[in-house]
Short mmCIF file of C-alpha atoms and ligand atoms in Angstrom, two decimals:
data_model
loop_
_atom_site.label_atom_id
_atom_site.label_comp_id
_atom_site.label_asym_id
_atom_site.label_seq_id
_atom_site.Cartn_x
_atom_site.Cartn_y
_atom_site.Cartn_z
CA UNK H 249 106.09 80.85 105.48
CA UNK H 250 105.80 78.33 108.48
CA UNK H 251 104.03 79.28 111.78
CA UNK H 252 102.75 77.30 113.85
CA UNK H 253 103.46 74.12 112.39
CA UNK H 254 101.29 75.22 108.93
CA UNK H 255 102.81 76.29 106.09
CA UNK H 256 101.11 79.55 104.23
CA UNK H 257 102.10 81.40 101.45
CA UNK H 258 102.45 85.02 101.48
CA UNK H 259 101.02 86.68 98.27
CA UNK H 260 102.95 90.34 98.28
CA UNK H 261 101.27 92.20 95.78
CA UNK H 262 102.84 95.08 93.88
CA UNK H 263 101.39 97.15 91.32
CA UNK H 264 99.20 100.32 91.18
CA UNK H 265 96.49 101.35 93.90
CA UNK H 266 93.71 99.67 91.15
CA UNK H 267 95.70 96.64 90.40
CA UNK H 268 96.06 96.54 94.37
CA UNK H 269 92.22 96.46 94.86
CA UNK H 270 91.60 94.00 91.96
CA UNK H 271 94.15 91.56 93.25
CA UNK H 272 93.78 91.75 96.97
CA UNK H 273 90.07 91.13 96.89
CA UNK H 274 90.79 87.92 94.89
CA UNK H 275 93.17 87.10 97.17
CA UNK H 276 91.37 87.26 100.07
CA UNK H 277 88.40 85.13 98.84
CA UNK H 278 91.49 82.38 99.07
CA UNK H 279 91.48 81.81 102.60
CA UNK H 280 94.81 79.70 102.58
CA UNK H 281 96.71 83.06 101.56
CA UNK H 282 97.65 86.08 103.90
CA UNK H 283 97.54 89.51 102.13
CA UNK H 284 99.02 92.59 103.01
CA UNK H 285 98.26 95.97 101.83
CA UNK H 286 101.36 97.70 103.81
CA UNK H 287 99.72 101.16 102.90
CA UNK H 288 96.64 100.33 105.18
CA UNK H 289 98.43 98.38 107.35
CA UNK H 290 96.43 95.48 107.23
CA UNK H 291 93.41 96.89 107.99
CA UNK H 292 92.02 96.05 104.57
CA UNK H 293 91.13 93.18 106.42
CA UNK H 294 87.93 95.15 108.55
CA UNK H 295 84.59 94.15 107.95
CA UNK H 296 82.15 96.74 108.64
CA UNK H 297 78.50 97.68 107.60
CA UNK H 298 79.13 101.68 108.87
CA UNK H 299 80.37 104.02 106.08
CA UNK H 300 81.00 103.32 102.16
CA UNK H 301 83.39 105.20 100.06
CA UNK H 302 84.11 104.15 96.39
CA UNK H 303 87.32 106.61 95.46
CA UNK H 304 87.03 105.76 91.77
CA UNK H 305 83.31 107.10 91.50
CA UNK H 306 83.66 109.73 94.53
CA UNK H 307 80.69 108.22 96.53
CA UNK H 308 80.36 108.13 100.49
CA UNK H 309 77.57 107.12 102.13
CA UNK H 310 76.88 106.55 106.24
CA UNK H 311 74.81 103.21 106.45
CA UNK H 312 73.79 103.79 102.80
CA UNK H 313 72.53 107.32 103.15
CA UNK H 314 74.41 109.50 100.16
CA UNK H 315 76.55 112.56 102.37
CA UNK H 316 74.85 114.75 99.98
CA UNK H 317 71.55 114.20 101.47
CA UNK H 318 72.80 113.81 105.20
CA UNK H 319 74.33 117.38 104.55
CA UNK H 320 71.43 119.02 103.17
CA UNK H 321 68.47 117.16 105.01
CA UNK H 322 70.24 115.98 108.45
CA UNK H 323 71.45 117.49 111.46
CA UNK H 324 74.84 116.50 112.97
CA UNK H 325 73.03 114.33 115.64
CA UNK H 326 70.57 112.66 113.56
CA UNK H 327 73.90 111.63 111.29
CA UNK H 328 75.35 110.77 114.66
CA UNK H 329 72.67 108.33 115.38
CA UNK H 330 72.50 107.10 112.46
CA UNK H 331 75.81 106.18 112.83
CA UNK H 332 75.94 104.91 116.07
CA UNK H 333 72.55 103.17 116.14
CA UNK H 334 72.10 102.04 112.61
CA UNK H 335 69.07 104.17 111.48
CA UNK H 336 68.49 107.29 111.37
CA UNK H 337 66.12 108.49 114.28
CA UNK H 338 62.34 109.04 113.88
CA UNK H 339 61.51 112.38 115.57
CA UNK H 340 60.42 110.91 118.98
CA UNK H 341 63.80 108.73 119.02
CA UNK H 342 65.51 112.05 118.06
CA UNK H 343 63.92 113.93 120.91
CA UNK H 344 64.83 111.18 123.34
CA UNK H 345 68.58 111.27 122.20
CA UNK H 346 68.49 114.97 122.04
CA UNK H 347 66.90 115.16 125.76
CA UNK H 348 69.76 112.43 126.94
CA UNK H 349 72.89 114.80 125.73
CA UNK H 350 72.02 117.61 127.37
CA UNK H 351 71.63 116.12 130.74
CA UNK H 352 74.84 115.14 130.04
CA UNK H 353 76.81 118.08 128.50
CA UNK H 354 77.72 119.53 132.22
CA UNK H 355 81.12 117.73 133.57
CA UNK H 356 82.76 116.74 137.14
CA UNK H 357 83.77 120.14 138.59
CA UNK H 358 87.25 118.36 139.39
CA UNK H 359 87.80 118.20 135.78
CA UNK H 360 88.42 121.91 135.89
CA UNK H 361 90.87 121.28 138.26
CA UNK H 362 92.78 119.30 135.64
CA UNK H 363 92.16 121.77 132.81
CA UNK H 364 93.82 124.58 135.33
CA UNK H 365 96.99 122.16 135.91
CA UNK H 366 97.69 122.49 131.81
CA UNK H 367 100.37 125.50 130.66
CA UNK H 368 98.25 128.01 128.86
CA UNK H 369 99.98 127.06 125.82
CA UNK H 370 99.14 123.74 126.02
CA UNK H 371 98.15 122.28 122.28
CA UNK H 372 94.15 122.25 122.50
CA UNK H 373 94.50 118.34 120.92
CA UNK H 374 96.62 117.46 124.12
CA UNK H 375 94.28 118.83 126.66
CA UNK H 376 91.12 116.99 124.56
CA UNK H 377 92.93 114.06 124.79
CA UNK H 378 93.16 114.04 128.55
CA UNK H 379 89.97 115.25 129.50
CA UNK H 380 88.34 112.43 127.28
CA UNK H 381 90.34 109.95 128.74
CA UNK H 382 89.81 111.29 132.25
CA UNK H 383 86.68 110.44 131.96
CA UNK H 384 87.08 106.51 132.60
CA UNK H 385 88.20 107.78 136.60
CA UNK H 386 85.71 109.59 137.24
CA UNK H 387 83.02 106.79 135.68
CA UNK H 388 85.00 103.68 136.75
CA UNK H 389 82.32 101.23 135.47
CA UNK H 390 83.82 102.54 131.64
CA UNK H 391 86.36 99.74 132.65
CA UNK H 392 83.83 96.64 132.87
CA UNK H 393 84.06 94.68 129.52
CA UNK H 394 80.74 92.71 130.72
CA UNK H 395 78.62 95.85 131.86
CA UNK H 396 74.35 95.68 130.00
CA UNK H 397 73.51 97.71 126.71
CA UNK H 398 72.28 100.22 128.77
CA UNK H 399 75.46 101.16 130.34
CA UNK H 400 77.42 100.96 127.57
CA UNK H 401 75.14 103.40 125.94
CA UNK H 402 75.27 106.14 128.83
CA UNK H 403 79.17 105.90 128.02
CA UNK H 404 78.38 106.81 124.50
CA UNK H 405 75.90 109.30 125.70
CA UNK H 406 77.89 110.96 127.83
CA UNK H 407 80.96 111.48 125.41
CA UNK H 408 78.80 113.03 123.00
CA UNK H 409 77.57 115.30 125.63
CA UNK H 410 80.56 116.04 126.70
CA UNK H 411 82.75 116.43 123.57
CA UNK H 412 81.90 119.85 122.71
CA UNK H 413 82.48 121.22 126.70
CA UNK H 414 85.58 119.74 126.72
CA UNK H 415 86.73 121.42 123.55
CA UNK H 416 85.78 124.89 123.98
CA UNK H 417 87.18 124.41 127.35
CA UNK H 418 90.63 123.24 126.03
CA UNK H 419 90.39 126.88 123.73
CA UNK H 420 89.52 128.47 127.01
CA UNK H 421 92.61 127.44 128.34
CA UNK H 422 94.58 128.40 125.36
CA UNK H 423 93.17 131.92 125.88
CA UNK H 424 93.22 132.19 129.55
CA UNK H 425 89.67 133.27 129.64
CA UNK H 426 87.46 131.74 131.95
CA UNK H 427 85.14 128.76 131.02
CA UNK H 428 81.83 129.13 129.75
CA UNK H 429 79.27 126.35 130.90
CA UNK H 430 76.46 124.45 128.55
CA UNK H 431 73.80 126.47 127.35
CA UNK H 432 71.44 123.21 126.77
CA UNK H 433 68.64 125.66 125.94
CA UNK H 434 70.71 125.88 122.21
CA UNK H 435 71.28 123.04 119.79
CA UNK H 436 74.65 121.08 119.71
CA UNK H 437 76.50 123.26 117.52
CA UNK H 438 75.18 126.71 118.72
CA UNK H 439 75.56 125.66 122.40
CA UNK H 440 79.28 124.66 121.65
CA UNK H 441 79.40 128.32 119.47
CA UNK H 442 78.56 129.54 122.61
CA UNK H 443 80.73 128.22 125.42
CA UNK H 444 83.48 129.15 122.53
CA UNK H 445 83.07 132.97 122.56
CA UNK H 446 80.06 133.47 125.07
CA UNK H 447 78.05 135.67 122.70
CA UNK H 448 74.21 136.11 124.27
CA UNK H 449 72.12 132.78 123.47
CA UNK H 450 69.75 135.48 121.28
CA UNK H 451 72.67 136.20 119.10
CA UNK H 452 72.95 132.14 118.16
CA UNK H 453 69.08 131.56 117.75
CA UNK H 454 68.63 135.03 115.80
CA UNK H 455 71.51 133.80 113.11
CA UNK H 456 71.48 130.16 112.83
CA UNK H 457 73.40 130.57 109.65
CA UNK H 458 76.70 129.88 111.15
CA UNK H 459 75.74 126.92 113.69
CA UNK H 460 73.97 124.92 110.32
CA UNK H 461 77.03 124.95 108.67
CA UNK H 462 79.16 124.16 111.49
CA UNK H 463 76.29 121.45 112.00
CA UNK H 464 77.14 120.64 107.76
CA UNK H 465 80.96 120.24 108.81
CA UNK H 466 80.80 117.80 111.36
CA UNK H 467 78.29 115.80 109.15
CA UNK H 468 80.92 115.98 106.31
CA UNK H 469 83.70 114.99 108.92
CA UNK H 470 81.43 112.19 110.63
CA UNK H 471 82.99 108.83 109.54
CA UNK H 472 85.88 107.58 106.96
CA UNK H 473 85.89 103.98 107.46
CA UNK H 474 88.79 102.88 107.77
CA UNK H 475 91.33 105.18 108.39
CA UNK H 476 94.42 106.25 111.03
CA UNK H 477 92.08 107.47 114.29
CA UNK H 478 89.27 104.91 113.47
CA UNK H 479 91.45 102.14 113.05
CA UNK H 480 93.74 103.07 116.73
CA UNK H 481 90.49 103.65 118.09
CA UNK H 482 89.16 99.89 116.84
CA UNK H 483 92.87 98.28 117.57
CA UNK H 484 92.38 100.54 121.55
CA UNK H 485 88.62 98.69 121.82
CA UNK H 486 89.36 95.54 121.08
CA UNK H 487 91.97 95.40 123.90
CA UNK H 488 88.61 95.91 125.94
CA UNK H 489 89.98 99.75 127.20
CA UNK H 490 87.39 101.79 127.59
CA UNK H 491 85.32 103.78 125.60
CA UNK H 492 87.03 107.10 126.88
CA UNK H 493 90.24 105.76 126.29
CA UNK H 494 89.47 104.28 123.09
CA UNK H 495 88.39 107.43 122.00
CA UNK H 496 91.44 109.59 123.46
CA UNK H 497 93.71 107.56 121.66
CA UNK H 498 91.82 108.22 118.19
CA UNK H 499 91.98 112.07 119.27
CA UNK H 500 95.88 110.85 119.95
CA UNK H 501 95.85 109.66 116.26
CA UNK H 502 94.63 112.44 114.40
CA UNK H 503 96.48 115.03 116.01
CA UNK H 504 99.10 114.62 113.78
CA UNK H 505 99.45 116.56 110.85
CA UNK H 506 99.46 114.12 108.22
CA UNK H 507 95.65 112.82 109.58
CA UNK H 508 94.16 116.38 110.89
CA UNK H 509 96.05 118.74 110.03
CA UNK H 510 95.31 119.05 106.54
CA UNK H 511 93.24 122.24 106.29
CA UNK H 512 95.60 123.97 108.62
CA UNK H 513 98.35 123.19 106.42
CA UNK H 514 96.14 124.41 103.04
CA UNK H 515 95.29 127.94 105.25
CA UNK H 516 98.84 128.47 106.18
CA UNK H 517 99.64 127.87 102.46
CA UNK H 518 96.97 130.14 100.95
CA UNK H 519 98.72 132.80 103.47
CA UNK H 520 101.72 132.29 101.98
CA UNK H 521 100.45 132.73 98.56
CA UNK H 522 98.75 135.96 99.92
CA UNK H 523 102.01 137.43 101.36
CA UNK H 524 103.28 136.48 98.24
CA UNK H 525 101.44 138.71 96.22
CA UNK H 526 98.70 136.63 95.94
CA UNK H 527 100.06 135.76 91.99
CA UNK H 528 97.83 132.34 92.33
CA UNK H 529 99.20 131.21 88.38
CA UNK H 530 103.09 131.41 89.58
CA UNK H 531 102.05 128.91 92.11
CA UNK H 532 100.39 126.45 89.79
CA UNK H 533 103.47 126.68 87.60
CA UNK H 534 105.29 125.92 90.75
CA UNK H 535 104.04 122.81 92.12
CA UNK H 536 104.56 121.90 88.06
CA UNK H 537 107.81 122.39 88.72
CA UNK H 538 109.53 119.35 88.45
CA UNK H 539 113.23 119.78 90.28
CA UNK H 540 111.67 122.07 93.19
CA UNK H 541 107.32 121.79 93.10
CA UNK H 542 105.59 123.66 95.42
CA UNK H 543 103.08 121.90 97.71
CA UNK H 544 99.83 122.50 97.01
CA UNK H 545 98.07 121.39 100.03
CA UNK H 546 94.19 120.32 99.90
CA UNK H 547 94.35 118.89 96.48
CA UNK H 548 94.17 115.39 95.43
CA UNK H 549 93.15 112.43 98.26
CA UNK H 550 94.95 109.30 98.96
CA UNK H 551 91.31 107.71 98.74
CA UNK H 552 89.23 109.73 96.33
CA UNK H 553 90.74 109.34 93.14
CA UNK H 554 88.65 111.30 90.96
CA UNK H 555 87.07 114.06 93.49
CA UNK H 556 85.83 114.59 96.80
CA UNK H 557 81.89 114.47 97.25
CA UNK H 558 82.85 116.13 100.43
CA UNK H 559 84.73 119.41 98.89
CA UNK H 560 82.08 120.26 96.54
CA UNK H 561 78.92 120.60 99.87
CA UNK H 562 81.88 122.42 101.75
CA UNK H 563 82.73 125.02 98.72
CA UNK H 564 79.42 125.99 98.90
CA UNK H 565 78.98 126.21 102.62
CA UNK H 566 82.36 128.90 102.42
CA UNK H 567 80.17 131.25 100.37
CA UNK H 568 77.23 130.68 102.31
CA UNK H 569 79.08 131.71 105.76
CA UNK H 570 81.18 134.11 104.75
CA UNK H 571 78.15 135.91 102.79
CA UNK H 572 75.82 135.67 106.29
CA UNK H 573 79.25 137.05 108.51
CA UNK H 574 79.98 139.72 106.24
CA UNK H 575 83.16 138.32 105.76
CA UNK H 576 85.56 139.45 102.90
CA UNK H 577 88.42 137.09 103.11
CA UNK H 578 90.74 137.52 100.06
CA UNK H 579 92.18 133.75 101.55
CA UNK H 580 88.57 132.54 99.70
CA UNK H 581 89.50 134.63 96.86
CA UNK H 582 92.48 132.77 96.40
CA UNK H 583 91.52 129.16 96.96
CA UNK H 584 88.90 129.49 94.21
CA UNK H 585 91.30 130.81 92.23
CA UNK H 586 93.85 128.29 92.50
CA UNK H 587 90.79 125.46 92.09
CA UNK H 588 89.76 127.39 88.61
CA UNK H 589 93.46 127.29 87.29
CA UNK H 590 94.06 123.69 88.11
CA UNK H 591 91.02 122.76 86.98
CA UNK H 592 91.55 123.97 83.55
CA UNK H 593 95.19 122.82 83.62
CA UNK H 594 95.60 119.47 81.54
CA UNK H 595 98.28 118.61 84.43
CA UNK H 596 96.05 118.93 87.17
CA UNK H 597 93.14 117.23 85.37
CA UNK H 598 95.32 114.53 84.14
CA UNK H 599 96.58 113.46 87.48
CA UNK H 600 93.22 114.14 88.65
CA UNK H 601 94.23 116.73 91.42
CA UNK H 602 90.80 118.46 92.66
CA UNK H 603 90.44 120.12 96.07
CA UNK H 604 88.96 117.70 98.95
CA UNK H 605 87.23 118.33 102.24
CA UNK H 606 90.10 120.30 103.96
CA UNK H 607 90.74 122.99 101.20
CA UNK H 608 87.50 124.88 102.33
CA UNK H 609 86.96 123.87 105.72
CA UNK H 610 90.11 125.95 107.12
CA UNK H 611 88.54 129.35 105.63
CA UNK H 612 84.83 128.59 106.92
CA UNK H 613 86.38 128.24 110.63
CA UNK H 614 88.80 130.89 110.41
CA UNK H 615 85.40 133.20 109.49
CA UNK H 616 83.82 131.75 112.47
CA UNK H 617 86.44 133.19 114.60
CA UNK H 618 87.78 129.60 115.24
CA UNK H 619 91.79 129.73 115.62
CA UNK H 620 94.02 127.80 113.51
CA UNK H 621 95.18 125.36 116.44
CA UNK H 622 91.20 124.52 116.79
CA UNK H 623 90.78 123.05 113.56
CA UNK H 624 92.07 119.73 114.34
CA UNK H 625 89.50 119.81 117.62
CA UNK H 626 87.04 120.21 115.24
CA UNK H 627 87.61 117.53 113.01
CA UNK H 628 87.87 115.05 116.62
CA UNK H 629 83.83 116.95 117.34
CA UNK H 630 83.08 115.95 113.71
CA UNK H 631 84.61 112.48 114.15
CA UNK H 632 83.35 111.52 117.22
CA UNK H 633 80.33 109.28 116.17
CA UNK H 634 82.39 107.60 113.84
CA UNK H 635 84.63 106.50 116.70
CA UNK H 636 82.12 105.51 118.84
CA UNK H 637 79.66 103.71 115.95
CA UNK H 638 83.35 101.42 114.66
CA UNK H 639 84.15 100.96 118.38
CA UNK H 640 80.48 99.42 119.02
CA UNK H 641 80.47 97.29 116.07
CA UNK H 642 83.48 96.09 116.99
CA UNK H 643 82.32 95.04 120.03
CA UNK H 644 79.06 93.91 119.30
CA UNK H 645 80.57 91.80 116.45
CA UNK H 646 82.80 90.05 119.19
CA UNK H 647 86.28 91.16 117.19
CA UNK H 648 89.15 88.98 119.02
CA UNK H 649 92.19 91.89 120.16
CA UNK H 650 93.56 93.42 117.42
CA UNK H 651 97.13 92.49 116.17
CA UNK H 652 98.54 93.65 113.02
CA UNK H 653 99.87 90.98 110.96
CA UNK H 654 104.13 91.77 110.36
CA UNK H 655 106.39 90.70 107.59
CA UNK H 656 109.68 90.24 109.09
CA UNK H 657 112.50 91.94 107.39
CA UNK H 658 114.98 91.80 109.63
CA UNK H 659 118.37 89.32 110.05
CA UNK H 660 117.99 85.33 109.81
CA UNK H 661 119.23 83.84 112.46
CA UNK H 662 122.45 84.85 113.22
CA UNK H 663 125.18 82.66 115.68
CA UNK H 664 126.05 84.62 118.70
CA UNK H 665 129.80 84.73 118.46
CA UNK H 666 131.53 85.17 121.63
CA UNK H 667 134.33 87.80 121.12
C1 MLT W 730 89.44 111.26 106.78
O1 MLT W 730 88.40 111.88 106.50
O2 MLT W 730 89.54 110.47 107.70
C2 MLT W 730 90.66 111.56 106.01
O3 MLT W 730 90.36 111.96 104.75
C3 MLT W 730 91.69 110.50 106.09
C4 MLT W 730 91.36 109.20 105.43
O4 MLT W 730 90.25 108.87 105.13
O5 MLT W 730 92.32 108.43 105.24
#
């Protein structure tokens, strides 16, 4: 391949996902060569020190902590500034940050205006999107690629603040019920339980059962390195946009269903088994089913090849919640019914098909009393200091603009022929 007066060669490299990773890696330490990985799009190529995940072994870790002890030991924003910042906080850095987001959960009364000028039944992910990104007008200096450390980090500060307004508000609108304001005498998660359904603060304190695990799922959700929202939301930064619209545009990203919607595809199918009957074996035999399968959504991960470290902390945090609510959903009944067959099915254990993150999550929020068209909103809450900690590195590591390499595959040249 010439460009530019060089001549490179372009090493195209076929062959299973492992072969893949064996063979790019050596490729790459050969600078002269270009690789490309069309499945990630080239973003094999991002160096970053945020979040490790090894599918083969079924390890993630933020900065090197293991997610099993950020679940258990962590709250959401000590992950998030972990994340974000590097460490995780000591307690008086952790009351600082804590103090900072809720001055900052409260949001420019015009922005209501804008949430009233949405149709009621407006997608929740559209109105997020907007909201986030209408936050560079209404804090113009967003825009200036040269502004200190300290500005930057209000940005960050306030869309954490702001995040969890901003989605109940976009359920508000769904519902037509009026909005609820921050309650910034509650924690993150029971303050955004709260502008949600507007139950007294007393109910949230008294039962903190549901607002840990929702505080558990957005830990679980927190960061994926490389991926289809954290890599639009690294390609959006490095054009210099701003941190709002940065972010907006990873919202943007996983709103579609083949990024976010994952658990609301595995709830919709466990109803289906349940109007079915609820026969969970005549399913597994039909997703065996070679000519016609039957989808079985939640299993399996393009990443994770062996299992999900994430499914296994969310499994338990169903039973958990559901036990605390009272909650008899036969939907639970099913999933870990379908999980038992396949995992004593040689096919399922040979193509090593176990449940991930989103097979659970869908049934823990739907006992919450969070609608199906939520779920995705959640997953942007969850995701949120991801964005922002891949957006900062990427800044602070001075990344030029992104621009995905292409292969061309189109005509040669071709003589215009005048007819
Ligand atoms: C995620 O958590 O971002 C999803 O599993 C998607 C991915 O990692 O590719």
């Amino acid at each position: 391949l010439s460009y530019g007066g060089k001549d490179y060669t372009l090493a195209v490299v076929e062959g299973t996902e492992n072969e893949k990773a064996v063979d790019i890696s050596k490729l790459r330490a050969d600078s002269g060569l270009i690789t490309i990985d069309p499945g990630f799009k080239n973003t094999g190529s991002t160096k970053s020190a945020i979040t490790f995940l090894d599918g083969e072994e079924g390890i993630l870790r933020y900065r090197g902590y293991s997610i099993e002890d950020l679940a258990e030991k962590s709250t959401f924003l000590e992950v998030s500034y972990l994340l974000i910042y590097g460490e995780l906080p000591t307690s008086d850095e952790l009351e600082i940050f804590q103090k900072k987001i809720t001055t900052h959960t409260l949001v420019h009364e015009d922005i209501k205006t804008i949430l009233d000028g949405f149709p009621s039944n407006a997608h929740p992910m559209g109105v997020l999107s907007s909201l986030v990104c209408s936050l560079t007008a209404f804090y113009p200096g967003a825009l200036d690629p040269n502004r200190s450390a300290e500005a930057v980090d209000l940005s960050i500060i306030r869309i954490l603040a702001k995040m969890p307004t901003f989605a109940a508000w976009a359920y508000k609108n769904q519902v037509g019920h009026p909005v609820n304001y921050p309650d910034n005498e509650l924690d993150y998660c029971s303050n955004f339980l709260k502008m949600m359904f507007a139950l007294p603060a007393e109910r949230y304190k008294a039962n903190p059962v549901v607002a840990r695990a929702l505080d558990q799922l957005l830990i679980l959700h927190a960061d994926h390195e490389q991926n289809c929202s954290t890599s639009t939301v690294r390609i959006v930064g490095s054009s210099q946009a701003s941190l709002y619209a940065s972010i907006s545009a990873g919202i943007n990203a996983l709103w579609g269903p083949l990024h976010g919607g994952a658990n609301q595809a595995v709830l919709e199918m466990l109803e289906e088994i349940q109007e079915a009957g609820g026969d969970t074996a005549k399913f597994i035999d039909k997703a065996k089913d070679k000519n016609d399968p039957f989808r079985l959504m939640g299993f399996g991960h393009r990443v994770y090849k062996n299992f999900d470290p994430r499914a296994k902390i969310i499994k338990k945090a169903a039973d958990d919640v559901l036990e605390q609510l009272g909650v008899d959903d036969p939907l639970l009944d099913i999933a870990k019914q379908l999980e038992e067959i396949a995992l004593s099915d040689p096919y399922f254990v040979e193509k090593k098909l176990y449940p991930n993150v989103d097979f659970y999550s869908g049934i823990i929020y739907r006992a919450m009393g969070i609608p199906t068209e939520m779920f995705t909103v959640m997953f942007a809450i969850g995701r949120l200091p991801g964005w922002i900690a891949q957006w900062k590195e990427m800044r602070e590591n001075n990344e030029p603009i992104g621009r995905p390499r292409q292969v061309y595959t189109g005509y040669n040249h071709r003589p215009y022929v005048e007819s």
